[in-house]
Coordinates of C-alpha atoms and ligand atoms in Angstrom, one line a residue:
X1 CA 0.0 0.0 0.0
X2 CA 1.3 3.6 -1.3
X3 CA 1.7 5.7 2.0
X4 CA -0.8 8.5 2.7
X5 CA 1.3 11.0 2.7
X6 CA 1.4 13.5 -0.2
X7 CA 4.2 15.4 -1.9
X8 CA 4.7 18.7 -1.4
X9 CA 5.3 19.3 -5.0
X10 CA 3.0 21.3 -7.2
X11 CA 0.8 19.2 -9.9
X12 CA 3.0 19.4 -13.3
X13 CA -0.2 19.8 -15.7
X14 CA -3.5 20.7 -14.7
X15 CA -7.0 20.0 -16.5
X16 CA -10.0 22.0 -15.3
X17 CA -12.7 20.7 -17.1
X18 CA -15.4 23.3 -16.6
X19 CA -14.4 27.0 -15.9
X20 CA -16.9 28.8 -14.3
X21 CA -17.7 29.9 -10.7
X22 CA -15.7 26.7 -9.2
X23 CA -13.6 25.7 -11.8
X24 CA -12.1 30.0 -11.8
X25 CA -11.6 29.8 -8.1
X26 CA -10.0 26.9 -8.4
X27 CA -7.7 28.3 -11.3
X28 CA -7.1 31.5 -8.6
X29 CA -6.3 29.5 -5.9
X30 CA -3.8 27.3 -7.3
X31 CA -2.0 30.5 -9.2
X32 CA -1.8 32.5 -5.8
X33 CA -0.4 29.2 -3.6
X34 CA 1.8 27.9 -6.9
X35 CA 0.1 24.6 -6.7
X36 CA -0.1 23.6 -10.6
X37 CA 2.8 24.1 -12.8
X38 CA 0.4 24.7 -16.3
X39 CA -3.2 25.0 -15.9
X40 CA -5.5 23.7 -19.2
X41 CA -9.0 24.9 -19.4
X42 CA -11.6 22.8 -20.8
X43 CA -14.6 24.3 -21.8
X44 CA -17.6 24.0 -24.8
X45 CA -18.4 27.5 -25.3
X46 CA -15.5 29.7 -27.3
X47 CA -16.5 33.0 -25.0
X48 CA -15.7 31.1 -22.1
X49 CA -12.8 29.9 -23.4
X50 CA -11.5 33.5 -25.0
X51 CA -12.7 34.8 -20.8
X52 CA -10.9 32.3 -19.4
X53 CA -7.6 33.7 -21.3
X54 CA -8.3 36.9 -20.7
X55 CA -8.5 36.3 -17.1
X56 CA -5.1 34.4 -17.2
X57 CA -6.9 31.4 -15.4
X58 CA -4.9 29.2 -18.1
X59 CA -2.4 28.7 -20.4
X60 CA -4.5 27.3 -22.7
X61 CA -7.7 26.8 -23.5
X62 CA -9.4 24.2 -25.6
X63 CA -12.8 22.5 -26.5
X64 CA -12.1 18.8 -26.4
X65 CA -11.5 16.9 -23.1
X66 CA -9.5 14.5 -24.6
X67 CA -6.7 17.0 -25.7
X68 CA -7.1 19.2 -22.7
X69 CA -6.4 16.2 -20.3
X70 CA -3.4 14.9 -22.2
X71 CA 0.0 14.3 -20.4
X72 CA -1.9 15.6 -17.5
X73 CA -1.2 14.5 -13.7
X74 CA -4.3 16.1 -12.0
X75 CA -7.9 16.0 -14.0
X76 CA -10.6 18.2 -12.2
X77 CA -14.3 18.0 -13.3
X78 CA -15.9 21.4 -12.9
X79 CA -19.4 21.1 -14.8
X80 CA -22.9 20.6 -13.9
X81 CA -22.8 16.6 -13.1
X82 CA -25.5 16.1 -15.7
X83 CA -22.7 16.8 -18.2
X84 CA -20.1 14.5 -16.1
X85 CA -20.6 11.2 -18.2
X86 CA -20.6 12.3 -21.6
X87 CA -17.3 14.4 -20.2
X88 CA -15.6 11.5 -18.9
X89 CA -16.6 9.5 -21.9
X90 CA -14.8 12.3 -23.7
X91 CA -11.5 12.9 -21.9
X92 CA -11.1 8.9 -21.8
X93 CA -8.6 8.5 -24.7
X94 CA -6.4 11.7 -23.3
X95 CA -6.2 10.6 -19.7
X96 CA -2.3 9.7 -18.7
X97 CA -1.3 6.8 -16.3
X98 CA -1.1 7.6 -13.3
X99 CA -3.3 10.6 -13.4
X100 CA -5.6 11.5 -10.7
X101 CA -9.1 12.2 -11.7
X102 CA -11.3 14.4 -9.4
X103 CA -14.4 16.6 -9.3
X104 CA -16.8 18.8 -7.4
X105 CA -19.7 18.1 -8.1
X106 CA -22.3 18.4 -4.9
X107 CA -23.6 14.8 -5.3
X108 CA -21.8 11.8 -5.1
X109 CA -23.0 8.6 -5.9
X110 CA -24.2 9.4 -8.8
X111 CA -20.7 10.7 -10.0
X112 CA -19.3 7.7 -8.8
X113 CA -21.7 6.2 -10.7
X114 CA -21.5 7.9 -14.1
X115 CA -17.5 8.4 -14.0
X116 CA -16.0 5.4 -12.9
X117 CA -16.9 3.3 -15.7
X118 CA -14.9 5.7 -17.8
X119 CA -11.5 5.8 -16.5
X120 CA -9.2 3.1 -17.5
X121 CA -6.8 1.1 -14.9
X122 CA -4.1 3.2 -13.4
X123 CA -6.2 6.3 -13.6
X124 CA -7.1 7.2 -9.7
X125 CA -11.0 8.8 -9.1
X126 CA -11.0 11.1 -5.9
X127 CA -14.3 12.3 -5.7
X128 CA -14.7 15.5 -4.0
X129 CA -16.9 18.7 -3.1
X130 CA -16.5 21.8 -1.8
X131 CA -18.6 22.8 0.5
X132 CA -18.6 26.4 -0.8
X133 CA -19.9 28.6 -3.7
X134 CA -22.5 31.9 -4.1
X135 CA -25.4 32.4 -6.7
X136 CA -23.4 33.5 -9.3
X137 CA -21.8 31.8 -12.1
X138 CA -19.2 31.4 -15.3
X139 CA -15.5 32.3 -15.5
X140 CA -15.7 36.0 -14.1
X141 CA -17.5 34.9 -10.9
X142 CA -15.1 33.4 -9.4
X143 CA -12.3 34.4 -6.7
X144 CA -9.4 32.7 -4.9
X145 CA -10.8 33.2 -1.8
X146 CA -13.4 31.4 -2.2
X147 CA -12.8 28.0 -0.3
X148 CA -10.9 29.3 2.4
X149 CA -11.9 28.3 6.0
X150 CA -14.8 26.4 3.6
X151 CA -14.7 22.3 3.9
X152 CA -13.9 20.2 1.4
X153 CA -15.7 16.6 1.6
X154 CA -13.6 13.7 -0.1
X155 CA -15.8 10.9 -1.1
X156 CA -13.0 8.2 -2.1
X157 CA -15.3 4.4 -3.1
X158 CA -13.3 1.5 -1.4
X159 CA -9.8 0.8 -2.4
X160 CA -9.1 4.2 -3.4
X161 CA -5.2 4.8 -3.9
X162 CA -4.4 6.4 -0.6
X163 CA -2.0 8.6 -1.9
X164 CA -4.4 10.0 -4.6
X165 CA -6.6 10.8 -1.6
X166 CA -3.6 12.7 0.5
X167 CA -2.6 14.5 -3.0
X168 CA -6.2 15.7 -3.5
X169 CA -6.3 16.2 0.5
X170 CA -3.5 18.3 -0.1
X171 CA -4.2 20.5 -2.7
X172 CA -7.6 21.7 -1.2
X173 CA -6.0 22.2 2.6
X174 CA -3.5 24.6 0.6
X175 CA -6.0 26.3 -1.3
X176 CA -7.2 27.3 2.5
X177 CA -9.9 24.0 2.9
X178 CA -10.8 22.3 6.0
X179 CA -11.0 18.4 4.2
X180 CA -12.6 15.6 5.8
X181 CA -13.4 12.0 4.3
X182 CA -16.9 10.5 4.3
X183 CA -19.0 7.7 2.6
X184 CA -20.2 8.9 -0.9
X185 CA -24.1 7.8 0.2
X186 CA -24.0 9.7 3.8
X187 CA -22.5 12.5 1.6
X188 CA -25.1 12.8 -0.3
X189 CA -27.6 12.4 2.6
X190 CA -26.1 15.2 4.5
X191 CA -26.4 17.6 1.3
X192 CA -29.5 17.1 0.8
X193 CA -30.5 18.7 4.4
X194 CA -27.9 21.0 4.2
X195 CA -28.0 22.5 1.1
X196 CA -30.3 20.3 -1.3
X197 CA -33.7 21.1 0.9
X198 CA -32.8 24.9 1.2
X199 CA -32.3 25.1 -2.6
X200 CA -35.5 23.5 -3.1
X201 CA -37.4 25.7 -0.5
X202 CA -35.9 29.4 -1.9
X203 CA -37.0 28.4 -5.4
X204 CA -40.3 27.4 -4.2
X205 CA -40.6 30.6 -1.9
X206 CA -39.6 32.6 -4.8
X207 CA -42.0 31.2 -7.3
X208 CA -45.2 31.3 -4.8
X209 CA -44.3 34.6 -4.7
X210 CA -44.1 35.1 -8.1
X211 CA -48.0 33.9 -8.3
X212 CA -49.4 36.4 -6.3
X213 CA -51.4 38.8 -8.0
X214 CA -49.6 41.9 -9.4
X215 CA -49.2 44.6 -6.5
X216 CA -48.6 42.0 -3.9
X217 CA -46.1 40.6 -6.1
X218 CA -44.2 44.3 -6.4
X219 CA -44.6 44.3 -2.3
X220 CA -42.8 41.5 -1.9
X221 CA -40.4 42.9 -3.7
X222 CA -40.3 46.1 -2.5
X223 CA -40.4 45.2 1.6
X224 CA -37.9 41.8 1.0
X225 CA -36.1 42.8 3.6
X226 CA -38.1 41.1 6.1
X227 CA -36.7 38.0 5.0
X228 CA -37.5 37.2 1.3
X229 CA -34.7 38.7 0.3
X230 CA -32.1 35.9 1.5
X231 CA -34.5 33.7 -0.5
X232 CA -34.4 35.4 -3.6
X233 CA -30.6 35.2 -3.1
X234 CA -30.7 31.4 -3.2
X235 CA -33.3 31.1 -5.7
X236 CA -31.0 33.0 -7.7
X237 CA -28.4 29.9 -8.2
X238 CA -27.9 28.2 -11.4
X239 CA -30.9 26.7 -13.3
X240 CA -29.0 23.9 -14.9
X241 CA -26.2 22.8 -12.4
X242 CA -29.7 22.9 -9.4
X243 CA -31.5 20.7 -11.9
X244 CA -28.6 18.4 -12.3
X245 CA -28.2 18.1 -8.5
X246 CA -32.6 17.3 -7.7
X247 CA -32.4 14.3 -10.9
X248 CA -28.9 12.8 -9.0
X249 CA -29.6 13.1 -5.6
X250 CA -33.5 11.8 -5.8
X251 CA -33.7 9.2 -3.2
X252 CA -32.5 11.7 -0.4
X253 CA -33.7 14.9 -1.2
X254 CA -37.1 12.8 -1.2
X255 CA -36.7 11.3 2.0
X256 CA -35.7 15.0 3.3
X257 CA -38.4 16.7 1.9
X258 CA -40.7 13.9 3.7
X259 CA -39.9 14.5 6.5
X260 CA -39.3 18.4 6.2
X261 CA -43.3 18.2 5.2
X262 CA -43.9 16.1 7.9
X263 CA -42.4 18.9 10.7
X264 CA -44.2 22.1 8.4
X265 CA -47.4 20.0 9.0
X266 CA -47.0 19.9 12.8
X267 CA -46.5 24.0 12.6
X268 CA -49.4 24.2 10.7
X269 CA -51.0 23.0 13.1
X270 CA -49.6 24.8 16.4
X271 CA -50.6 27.9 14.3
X272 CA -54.1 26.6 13.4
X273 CA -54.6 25.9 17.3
X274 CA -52.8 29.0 19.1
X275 CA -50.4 26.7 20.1
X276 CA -47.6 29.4 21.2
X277 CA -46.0 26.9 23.5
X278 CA -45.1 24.5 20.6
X279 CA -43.7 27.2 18.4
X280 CA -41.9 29.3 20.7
X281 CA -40.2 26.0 21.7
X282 CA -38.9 25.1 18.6
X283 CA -37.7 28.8 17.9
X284 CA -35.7 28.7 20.6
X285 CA -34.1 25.2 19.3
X286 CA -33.3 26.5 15.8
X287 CA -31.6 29.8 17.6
X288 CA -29.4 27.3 19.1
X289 CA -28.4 25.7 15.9
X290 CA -27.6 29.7 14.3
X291 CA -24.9 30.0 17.3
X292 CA -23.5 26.4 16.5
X293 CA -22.9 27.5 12.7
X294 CA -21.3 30.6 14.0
X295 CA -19.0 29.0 16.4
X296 CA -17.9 27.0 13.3
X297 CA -17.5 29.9 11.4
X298 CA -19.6 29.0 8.5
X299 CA -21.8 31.9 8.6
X300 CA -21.6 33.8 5.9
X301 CA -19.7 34.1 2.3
X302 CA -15.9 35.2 2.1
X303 CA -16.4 36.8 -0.9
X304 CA -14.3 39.8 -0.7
X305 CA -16.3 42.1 -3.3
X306 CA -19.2 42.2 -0.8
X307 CA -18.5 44.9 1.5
X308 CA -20.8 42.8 4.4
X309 CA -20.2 39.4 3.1
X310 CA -19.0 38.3 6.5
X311 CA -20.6 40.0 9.2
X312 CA -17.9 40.7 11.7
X313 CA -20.8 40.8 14.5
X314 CA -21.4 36.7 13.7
X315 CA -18.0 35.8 15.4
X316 CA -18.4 37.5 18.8
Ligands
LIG401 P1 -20.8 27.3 -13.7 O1 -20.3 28.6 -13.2 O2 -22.2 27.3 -14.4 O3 -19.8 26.7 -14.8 C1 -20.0 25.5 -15.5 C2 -18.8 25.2 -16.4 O4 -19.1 23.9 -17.0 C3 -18.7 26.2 -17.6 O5 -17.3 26.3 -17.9 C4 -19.4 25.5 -18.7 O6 -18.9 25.8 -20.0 C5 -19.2 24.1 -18.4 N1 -20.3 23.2 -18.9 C6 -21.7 23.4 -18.6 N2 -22.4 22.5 -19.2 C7 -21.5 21.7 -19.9 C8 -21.7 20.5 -20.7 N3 -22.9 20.0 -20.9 N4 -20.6 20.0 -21.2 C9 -19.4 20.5 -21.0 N5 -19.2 21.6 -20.2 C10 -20.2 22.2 -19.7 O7 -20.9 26.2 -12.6 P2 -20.3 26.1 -11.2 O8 -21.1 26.8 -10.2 O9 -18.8 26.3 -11.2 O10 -20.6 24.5 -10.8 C11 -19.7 23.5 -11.3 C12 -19.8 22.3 -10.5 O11 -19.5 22.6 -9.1 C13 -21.2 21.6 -10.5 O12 -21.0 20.2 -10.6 C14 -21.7 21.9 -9.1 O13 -22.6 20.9 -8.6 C15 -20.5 22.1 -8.3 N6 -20.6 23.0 -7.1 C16 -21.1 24.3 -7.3 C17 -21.2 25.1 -6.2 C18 -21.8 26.5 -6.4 O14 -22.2 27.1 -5.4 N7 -22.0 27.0 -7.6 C19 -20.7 24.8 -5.0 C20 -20.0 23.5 -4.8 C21 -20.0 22.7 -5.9 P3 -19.6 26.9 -20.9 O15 -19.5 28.2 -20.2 O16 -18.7 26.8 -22.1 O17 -21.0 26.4 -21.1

């Protein structure tokens, strides 16, 4: 067994398949920390790839993933993960020996599922996902800050090359990540609570809003601040790369939307029957879990183009 601990050294030749929000931060980070020798952008659209140059994310940019992964020791999958099979079916004949194939894509089984039968023997498949991002998306949205103090979640199947793991460990603790190692299926679990379900919610927020005849509908608008406006914020994410994550993370989001509907009945309810006791109660509880995320410092986005991105007041 290959020991688990990593180089040092920088990857010689870097693929980012994918260049937008993500796959830009990604480039960022590893410029500023010296952590890939040449980076290759991958990427179907010609103005992403001219943006990308212009941005000086890459060396070069090209269209086909086979070419953009040649001779490469680190492959990084940065598209929606509807698009991840047809990509890996893509970059197949270009992938080296020895390379390290990895992604971050916010579900995981059903990466596992649509990538592995793609790469060839002595190709290693690191699975990962950070645990960090905003509403925005493509090339120019991105920022090397982005994953710092942020988690990264490796999702290595059984018999995963160690030292694959501790190189792809390593390049995410230097790009300022927190990395821990779980099982691809309670990955995908814990997404779908944590971030899955409160995607679901915003849009559905957003779009009951959006049904309301016309001058309640310009109210809502108008007075968000009462708490709308976070929603709209959410809401605001990706259509394509949200879509992609609902049709691969079925099973859980359903059995999280269950029981979310399950708990929204019971309010229903304490509401319907004046039951302050019961709502004050769980109030309280949720307040509890707002301090927790604070104390983690996970509160907030390091973005540093928002003047209040990180409310300075939310780690007293
Ligand atoms: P993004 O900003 O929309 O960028 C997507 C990139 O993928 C673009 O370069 C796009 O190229 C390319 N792409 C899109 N569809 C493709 C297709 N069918 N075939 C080939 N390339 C395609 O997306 P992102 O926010 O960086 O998300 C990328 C991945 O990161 C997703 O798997 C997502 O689940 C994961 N993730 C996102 C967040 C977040 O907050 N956004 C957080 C954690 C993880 P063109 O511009 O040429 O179309």
């Amino acid at each position: 067994m290959t020991p688990a601990v990593a180089s040092e050294d920088p990857f010689r030749r870097v693929a980012l398949i994918g260049v937008g929000l993500i796959g830009s931060s990604m480039a960022r980070a590893m410029r500023r920390h010296g952590l890939a020798g040449e980076i290759v952008a991958c990427a179907r659209s010609e103005s992403t790839r001219a943006k990308a140059m212009e941005l000086g994310l890459c060396d070069t940019a090209l269209a086909d993933p086979a070419a953009a992964v040649a001779d490469c020791d680190l492959v990084v999958l940065a598209t929606p993960v509807g698009a991840y099979a047809a990509v890996a079916e893509a970059m197949q004949p270009g992938l080296a020996r020895g390379a390290i194939v990895t992604d971050v894509g916010s579900v995981k089984q059903a990466v596992i599922r649509d990538v592995g039968p793609y790469l060839p023997d002595g190709v290693h498949f690191v699975p990962g996902h950070p645990i960090a991002g905003t509403e925005q998306s493509g090339p120019e949205a991105g920022f090397a800050e982005l994953f710092e103090e942020r988690y990264c979640l490796l999702t290595p199947p059984p018999g995963t090359d160690e030292w694959a793991v501790a190189r792809v460990a390593w390049l995410w603790r230097r790009m300022g990540s927190m990395v821990d190692i779980l099982e691809p299926g309670h990955h995908d679990m814990v997404l779908a609570i944590t971030s899955h379900l409160p995607h679901l919610i915003a849009y559905t927020i957003v779009h009951t809003a959006t049904g309301l005849e016309e001058s309640t509908r310009q109210e809502a608008i108008k007075y968000s601040a009462g708490g709308f406006r976070d929603f709209t914020r959410i809401a605001a994410s990706d259509p394509v790369m949200w879509r992609d994550v609902f049709l691969n993370n079925r099973e859980a989001v359903l059995e999280m939307l269950q029981r979310f509907s399950e708990d929204l009945t019971a309010l229903q309810r304490a509401i319907r029957w004046g039951e302050g006791d019961v709502l004050e109660d769980l109030f309280r509880r949720t307040r509890e879990v707002r301090r927790g995320v604070i104390e983690q410092r996970q509160a907030g986005s390091f973005d540093p183009r928002e003047p209040h991105a990180e409310d300075p007041a939310d780690h007293k």
